[in-house]
């Protein structure tokens, strides 16, 4: 594992569309705890690659004449070009949906007699991801068929073996390796980290990305069904992983066509207050009520229960996530 310290800084500002909810956008408590990002109220830290270079980012909430504004501090080692700064700014805006207009969704949410308080509480929260496509694929792979505790163990082992630790702003965060860096790593090397069958997926996907067979920027611009077909071509990507990628990488707010069994149990509790409801009924009911915002609406309600979990014990939820 390599370790770097980044001590130079440069700032810029971003004005997201209003209304905007900083903490709901940058911190997703439903995500498994990892060593890739850090958050405290009004502040967020992550790493980002620009080509082969690594930067540390600190994003802070500010107010500018009553409008939301973000201060971004970029940490770097020797120098930084305007082109690199522009890329980082553009990526932050895309990954956190900072230019998204949600007025239609907010009007729809106001009419929801049952969940309107939740939608109001998180007004301005965005669908977001700190990671690029390859990094999110790695995260998705270690989430497959595993408890949260098992996922954390696998991700920690991979990061400590092949990731890099970046020290900046009194934080020590990891960043996922470049795909090409796994070219000389064998499938057995990965299996020795106790990731099981996922070793084959990680090895194959890393090779495809190293060979530039996947173009994330083109995927972002594709119609949803076309993007889905391209994602399903990737080795190890099934309907659930494709749904995650469409939502978090391509920001398709209506991608609610697949429900994993463990999600089905949580959705049954959240939407019907029952132990188990058929997945098809859950899907059809949600899509009928929220239409093009089906996944975004679910996201609000899903994240709300995990925010509640930070302050109270919810027995039925603990049984499902098994952290």
Short mmCIF file of C-alpha atoms in Angstrom, two decimals:
data_model
loop_
_atom_site.label_atom_id
_atom_site.label_comp_id
_atom_site.label_asym_id
_atom_site.label_seq_id
_atom_site.Cartn_x
_atom_site.Cartn_y
_atom_site.Cartn_z
CA UNK A 1 0.00 0.00 0.00
CA UNK A 2 1.29 3.44 -0.98
CA UNK A 3 0.76 6.45 1.27
CA UNK A 4 0.79 10.12 0.27
CA UNK A 5 0.47 13.47 2.02
CA UNK A 6 -1.13 16.41 0.20
CA UNK A 7 -0.36 19.79 1.74
CA UNK A 8 -0.99 22.42 -0.96
CA UNK A 9 -4.50 23.80 -1.42
CA UNK A 10 -6.64 25.71 -3.87
CA UNK A 11 -10.29 26.74 -3.40
CA UNK A 12 -13.27 27.27 -5.67
CA UNK A 13 -17.02 27.60 -5.17
CA UNK A 14 -20.09 25.86 -6.58
CA UNK A 15 -23.67 27.11 -6.39
CA UNK A 16 -26.07 24.15 -6.57
CA UNK A 17 -29.64 24.53 -7.71
CA UNK A 18 -32.03 25.47 -4.93
CA UNK A 19 -33.39 24.05 -2.67
CA UNK A 20 -30.38 22.02 -1.61
CA UNK A 21 -29.78 19.70 1.36
CA UNK A 22 -26.04 19.40 2.00
CA UNK A 23 -25.92 16.57 4.54
CA UNK A 24 -28.58 14.49 2.81
CA UNK A 25 -26.67 14.76 -0.46
CA UNK A 26 -23.14 14.12 0.76
CA UNK A 27 -23.74 11.60 3.53
CA UNK A 28 -25.71 8.40 2.86
CA UNK A 29 -25.94 6.41 6.11
CA UNK A 30 -27.42 3.45 4.21
CA UNK A 31 -24.01 2.95 2.54
CA UNK A 32 -21.68 0.55 4.28
CA UNK A 33 -18.97 2.23 6.40
CA UNK A 34 -15.77 2.52 4.40
CA UNK A 35 -12.39 4.26 4.49
CA UNK A 36 -12.98 6.15 1.24
CA UNK A 37 -14.85 9.22 2.51
CA UNK A 38 -15.57 11.10 5.73
CA UNK A 39 -18.40 13.38 6.82
CA UNK A 40 -19.46 15.62 9.64
CA UNK A 41 -22.33 18.10 9.63
CA UNK A 42 -21.74 20.65 6.89
CA UNK A 43 -18.39 19.13 5.80
CA UNK A 44 -17.36 16.25 3.57
CA UNK A 45 -14.01 14.74 2.55
CA UNK A 46 -13.12 12.43 -0.31
CA UNK A 47 -10.34 11.62 -2.76
CA UNK A 48 -10.54 11.86 -6.54
CA UNK A 49 -8.40 10.76 -9.45
CA UNK A 50 -7.73 12.96 -12.45
CA UNK A 51 -5.91 10.67 -14.85
CA UNK A 52 -3.14 9.12 -12.75
CA UNK A 53 -3.03 11.97 -10.23
CA UNK A 54 -4.80 11.84 -6.87
CA UNK A 55 -6.35 14.82 -5.11
CA UNK A 56 -7.97 15.27 -1.72
CA UNK A 57 -11.23 17.19 -1.57
CA UNK A 58 -12.93 19.00 1.28
CA UNK A 59 -16.44 20.23 0.51
CA UNK A 60 -18.13 22.64 2.93
CA UNK A 61 -21.58 24.14 3.17
CA UNK A 62 -21.79 27.93 2.95
CA UNK A 63 -24.59 30.44 2.56
CA UNK A 64 -24.40 33.18 -0.06
CA UNK A 65 -27.20 35.78 0.10
CA UNK A 66 -29.68 33.17 1.20
CA UNK A 67 -28.69 30.71 -1.54
CA UNK A 68 -26.79 27.44 -1.07
CA UNK A 69 -23.11 27.57 -1.90
CA UNK A 70 -20.32 25.04 -1.57
CA UNK A 71 -16.69 25.77 -0.88
CA UNK A 72 -14.39 23.16 -2.36
CA UNK A 73 -10.79 22.92 -1.16
CA UNK A 74 -8.54 20.83 -3.39
CA UNK A 75 -5.45 19.32 -1.75
CA UNK A 76 -2.52 18.46 -4.02
CA UNK A 77 1.20 17.65 -3.85
CA UNK A 78 3.25 19.79 -6.25
CA UNK A 79 1.11 21.82 -8.61
CA UNK A 80 -2.34 21.81 -10.18
CA UNK A 81 -3.46 23.04 -13.58
CA UNK A 82 -6.62 24.93 -14.43
CA UNK A 83 -7.64 21.96 -16.59
CA UNK A 84 -7.43 19.66 -13.56
CA UNK A 85 -9.42 22.11 -11.43
CA UNK A 86 -12.07 22.37 -14.13
CA UNK A 87 -12.33 18.57 -14.33
CA UNK A 88 -12.71 18.25 -10.57
CA UNK A 89 -15.42 20.92 -10.48
CA UNK A 90 -17.31 19.32 -13.36
CA UNK A 91 -17.09 15.88 -11.73
CA UNK A 92 -18.35 17.14 -8.36
CA UNK A 93 -21.31 18.82 -10.06
CA UNK A 94 -22.14 15.62 -11.97
CA UNK A 95 -21.52 13.07 -9.22
CA UNK A 96 -23.65 14.98 -6.69
CA UNK A 97 -26.35 16.14 -9.14
CA UNK A 98 -25.70 19.76 -8.18
CA UNK A 99 -27.32 21.19 -11.32
CA UNK A 100 -30.46 19.06 -11.09
CA UNK A 101 -33.87 20.74 -11.03
CA UNK A 102 -36.34 18.85 -8.83
CA UNK A 103 -39.35 21.17 -8.80
CA UNK A 104 -41.62 18.55 -10.42
CA UNK A 105 -40.50 15.90 -7.94
CA UNK A 106 -41.03 18.29 -5.01
CA UNK A 107 -44.60 19.04 -6.17
CA UNK A 108 -45.28 15.31 -6.42
CA UNK A 109 -43.81 14.74 -2.96
CA UNK A 110 -46.05 17.41 -1.41
CA UNK A 111 -49.11 15.41 -2.49
CA UNK A 112 -47.95 12.24 -0.73
CA UNK A 113 -50.07 12.29 2.42
CA UNK A 114 -48.08 9.54 4.12
CA UNK A 115 -44.46 10.45 3.32
CA UNK A 116 -44.73 14.23 2.83
CA UNK A 117 -42.98 14.89 6.20
CA UNK A 118 -39.98 12.84 5.08
CA UNK A 119 -39.79 14.57 1.71
CA UNK A 120 -40.05 17.95 3.43
CA UNK A 121 -37.32 17.07 5.94
CA UNK A 122 -34.88 16.15 3.15
CA UNK A 123 -36.02 18.78 0.63
CA UNK A 124 -33.18 19.34 -1.84
CA UNK A 125 -31.39 16.02 -1.22
CA UNK A 126 -29.77 14.62 -4.35
CA UNK A 127 -28.98 11.19 -5.69
CA UNK A 128 -25.19 11.09 -5.56
CA UNK A 129 -22.01 9.02 -5.62
CA UNK A 130 -18.47 9.93 -4.60
CA UNK A 131 -17.05 7.37 -7.04
CA UNK A 132 -16.46 6.98 -10.74
CA UNK A 133 -17.91 3.99 -12.59
CA UNK A 134 -15.02 1.59 -11.99
CA UNK A 135 -14.80 2.45 -8.29
CA UNK A 136 -18.54 2.02 -7.83
CA UNK A 137 -18.38 -1.32 -9.62
CA UNK A 138 -15.79 -2.52 -7.12
CA UNK A 139 -18.03 -1.37 -4.27
CA UNK A 140 -21.01 -3.13 -5.88
CA UNK A 141 -19.08 -6.37 -6.29
CA UNK A 142 -18.14 -6.58 -2.61
CA UNK A 143 -21.78 -5.90 -1.74
CA UNK A 144 -23.01 -8.91 -3.71
CA UNK A 145 -24.48 -11.72 -1.61
CA UNK A 146 -22.80 -10.53 1.57
CA UNK A 147 -23.77 -9.05 4.90
CA UNK A 148 -22.61 -5.51 5.56
CA UNK A 149 -20.02 -6.81 8.03
CA UNK A 150 -18.61 -9.17 5.39
CA UNK A 151 -18.57 -6.38 2.80
CA UNK A 152 -16.58 -4.13 5.14
CA UNK A 153 -14.03 -6.92 5.74
CA UNK A 154 -13.53 -7.54 2.02
CA UNK A 155 -13.26 -3.86 1.12
CA UNK A 156 -10.75 -3.19 3.90
CA UNK A 157 -8.59 -6.12 2.77
CA UNK A 158 -8.61 -4.93 -0.86
CA UNK A 159 -7.80 -1.33 0.04
CA UNK A 160 -4.97 -2.29 2.36
CA UNK A 161 -3.45 -4.52 -0.33
CA UNK A 162 -3.99 -2.49 -3.49
CA UNK A 163 -5.35 0.92 -2.55
CA UNK A 164 -3.47 4.08 -1.63
CA UNK A 165 -3.81 6.07 1.58
CA UNK A 166 -4.08 9.82 1.15
CA UNK A 167 -3.38 12.14 4.09
CA UNK A 168 -4.82 15.66 3.88
CA UNK A 169 -6.62 18.11 6.16
CA UNK A 170 -5.89 15.84 9.17
CA UNK A 171 -7.70 12.98 7.43
CA UNK A 172 -6.36 9.66 6.21
CA UNK A 173 -8.58 8.34 3.44
CA UNK A 174 -8.04 5.52 0.98
CA UNK A 175 -8.58 5.57 -2.76
CA UNK A 176 -9.33 2.57 -4.96
CA UNK A 177 -6.53 1.44 -7.27
CA UNK A 178 -6.37 2.12 -11.00
CA UNK A 179 -7.65 -0.83 -13.09
CA UNK A 180 -4.28 -1.26 -14.79
CA UNK A 181 -2.64 -1.81 -11.40
CA UNK A 182 -4.39 -5.18 -11.12
CA UNK A 183 -3.08 -6.45 -14.47
CA UNK A 184 -0.23 -8.37 -12.79
CA UNK A 185 -2.37 -9.45 -9.85
CA UNK A 186 -3.69 -12.98 -10.19
CA UNK A 187 -7.15 -14.22 -9.39
CA UNK A 188 -5.59 -16.35 -6.64
CA UNK A 189 -3.93 -13.25 -5.15
CA UNK A 190 -7.40 -11.74 -4.81
CA UNK A 191 -8.92 -14.95 -3.48
CA UNK A 192 -6.26 -14.98 -0.77
CA UNK A 193 -7.92 -11.81 0.55
CA UNK A 194 -11.04 -13.91 1.15
CA UNK A 195 -13.25 -12.21 -1.44
CA UNK A 196 -14.37 -15.58 -2.83
CA UNK A 197 -15.88 -15.79 -6.32
CA UNK A 198 -15.74 -11.98 -6.54
CA UNK A 199 -12.03 -12.28 -7.35
CA UNK A 200 -12.93 -13.40 -10.88
CA UNK A 201 -15.28 -10.43 -11.33
CA UNK A 202 -12.72 -7.92 -10.02
CA UNK A 203 -9.97 -9.33 -12.23
CA UNK A 204 -12.08 -9.42 -15.40
CA UNK A 205 -13.61 -5.97 -14.93
CA UNK A 206 -10.25 -4.42 -14.09
CA UNK A 207 -8.82 -5.81 -17.32
CA UNK A 208 -11.69 -4.42 -19.39
CA UNK A 209 -11.26 -0.96 -17.86
CA UNK A 210 -7.48 -1.13 -18.27
CA UNK A 211 -8.09 -1.86 -21.96
CA UNK A 212 -10.47 1.14 -22.19
CA UNK A 213 -13.38 -1.07 -23.21
CA UNK A 214 -15.74 1.01 -21.04
CA UNK A 215 -16.37 4.72 -21.59
CA UNK A 216 -18.11 6.26 -18.59
CA UNK A 217 -18.69 9.67 -20.15
CA UNK A 218 -20.54 8.11 -23.09
CA UNK A 219 -22.65 5.99 -20.72
CA UNK A 220 -23.78 9.12 -18.89
CA UNK A 221 -25.20 10.54 -22.10
CA UNK A 222 -26.98 7.40 -23.33
CA UNK A 223 -30.75 6.85 -23.05
CA UNK A 224 -31.48 4.74 -19.99
CA UNK A 225 -32.30 1.46 -21.76
CA UNK A 226 -29.23 1.73 -23.97
CA UNK A 227 -27.03 2.44 -20.95
CA UNK A 228 -28.57 -0.53 -19.14
CA UNK A 229 -27.75 -2.87 -22.03
CA UNK A 230 -24.14 -1.66 -22.02
CA UNK A 231 -23.82 -2.13 -18.27
CA UNK A 232 -25.27 -5.65 -18.41
CA UNK A 233 -22.52 -6.55 -20.90
CA UNK A 234 -19.94 -6.02 -18.14
CA UNK A 235 -18.74 -9.22 -16.51
CA UNK A 236 -20.51 -9.90 -13.23
CA UNK A 237 -23.08 -7.13 -13.63
CA UNK A 238 -26.63 -8.35 -13.10
CA UNK A 239 -29.95 -6.50 -12.77
CA UNK A 240 -29.30 -5.22 -9.23
CA UNK A 241 -25.80 -3.92 -9.94
CA UNK A 242 -27.08 -2.33 -13.16
CA UNK A 243 -29.83 -0.58 -11.20
CA UNK A 244 -27.29 0.83 -8.74
CA UNK A 245 -25.05 2.06 -11.55
CA UNK A 246 -27.91 3.61 -13.52
CA UNK A 247 -29.09 5.49 -10.44
CA UNK A 248 -25.79 6.57 -8.94
CA UNK A 249 -23.56 6.97 -12.02
CA UNK A 250 -26.07 7.94 -14.73
CA UNK A 251 -28.58 9.60 -12.36
CA UNK A 252 -31.63 7.85 -13.80
CA UNK A 253 -34.25 8.67 -11.19
CA UNK A 254 -36.84 6.15 -12.41
CA UNK A 255 -34.71 3.01 -12.47
CA UNK A 256 -36.81 0.88 -10.14
CA UNK A 257 -37.16 -2.35 -12.11
CA UNK A 258 -35.28 -4.71 -9.81
CA UNK A 259 -35.58 -5.35 -6.07
CA UNK A 260 -33.05 -7.53 -4.27
CA UNK A 261 -34.48 -9.95 -1.66
CA UNK A 262 -32.94 -8.11 1.32
CA UNK A 263 -34.30 -4.81 -0.02
CA UNK A 264 -37.70 -6.40 -0.46
CA UNK A 265 -37.92 -7.06 3.27
CA UNK A 266 -37.04 -3.45 4.13
CA UNK A 267 -39.40 -2.01 1.50
CA UNK A 268 -42.20 -4.22 2.86
CA UNK A 269 -41.73 -2.66 6.31
CA UNK A 270 -41.30 0.90 5.05
CA UNK A 271 -44.19 1.04 2.59
CA UNK A 272 -46.66 -1.55 3.94
CA UNK A 273 -45.62 -2.12 7.58
CA UNK A 274 -45.61 -5.86 6.87
CA UNK A 275 -42.83 -8.48 6.99
CA UNK A 276 -43.03 -9.44 3.30
CA UNK A 277 -44.82 -8.10 0.24
CA UNK A 278 -44.26 -9.50 -3.29
CA UNK A 279 -41.49 -7.61 -5.07
CA UNK A 280 -43.66 -7.15 -8.16
CA UNK A 281 -46.35 -5.39 -6.13
CA UNK A 282 -43.82 -3.11 -4.45
CA UNK A 283 -42.29 -2.21 -7.82
CA UNK A 284 -45.64 -1.61 -9.54
CA UNK A 285 -47.08 0.45 -6.67
CA UNK A 286 -44.02 2.68 -6.43
CA UNK A 287 -43.76 3.23 -10.19
CA UNK A 288 -47.47 4.03 -10.41
CA UNK A 289 -47.25 6.60 -7.61
CA UNK A 290 -43.94 8.29 -8.45
CA UNK A 291 -43.48 7.66 -12.18
CA UNK A 292 -40.20 9.10 -13.51
CA UNK A 293 -39.06 9.77 -9.93
CA UNK A 294 -39.73 6.26 -8.57
CA UNK A 295 -36.15 5.50 -7.54
CA UNK A 296 -35.52 8.99 -6.19
CA UNK A 297 -38.66 8.82 -4.02
CA UNK A 298 -37.61 5.43 -2.66
CA UNK A 299 -34.14 6.87 -2.05
CA UNK A 300 -35.55 9.62 0.20
CA UNK A 301 -37.60 7.18 2.27
CA UNK A 302 -34.77 4.61 2.36
CA UNK A 303 -32.15 7.09 3.53
CA UNK A 304 -34.51 8.55 6.13
CA UNK A 305 -34.79 5.24 8.00
CA UNK A 306 -30.99 4.89 8.04
CA UNK A 307 -30.62 8.46 9.34
CA UNK A 308 -33.07 7.49 12.10
CA UNK A 309 -30.91 4.44 12.83
CA UNK A 310 -28.03 6.76 13.77
CA UNK A 311 -30.01 7.90 16.82
CA UNK A 312 -32.34 5.03 17.67
CA UNK A 313 -32.35 1.25 17.56
CA UNK A 314 -34.75 -0.20 15.00
CA UNK A 315 -34.86 -3.91 15.75
CA UNK A 316 -36.34 -5.14 12.47
CA UNK A 317 -33.81 -3.12 10.47
CA UNK A 318 -30.84 -4.45 12.45
CA UNK A 319 -31.89 -8.00 11.65
CA UNK A 320 -31.81 -7.25 7.94
CA UNK A 321 -28.53 -5.35 7.60
CA UNK A 322 -26.53 -7.40 10.15
CA UNK A 323 -23.63 -4.97 10.48
#
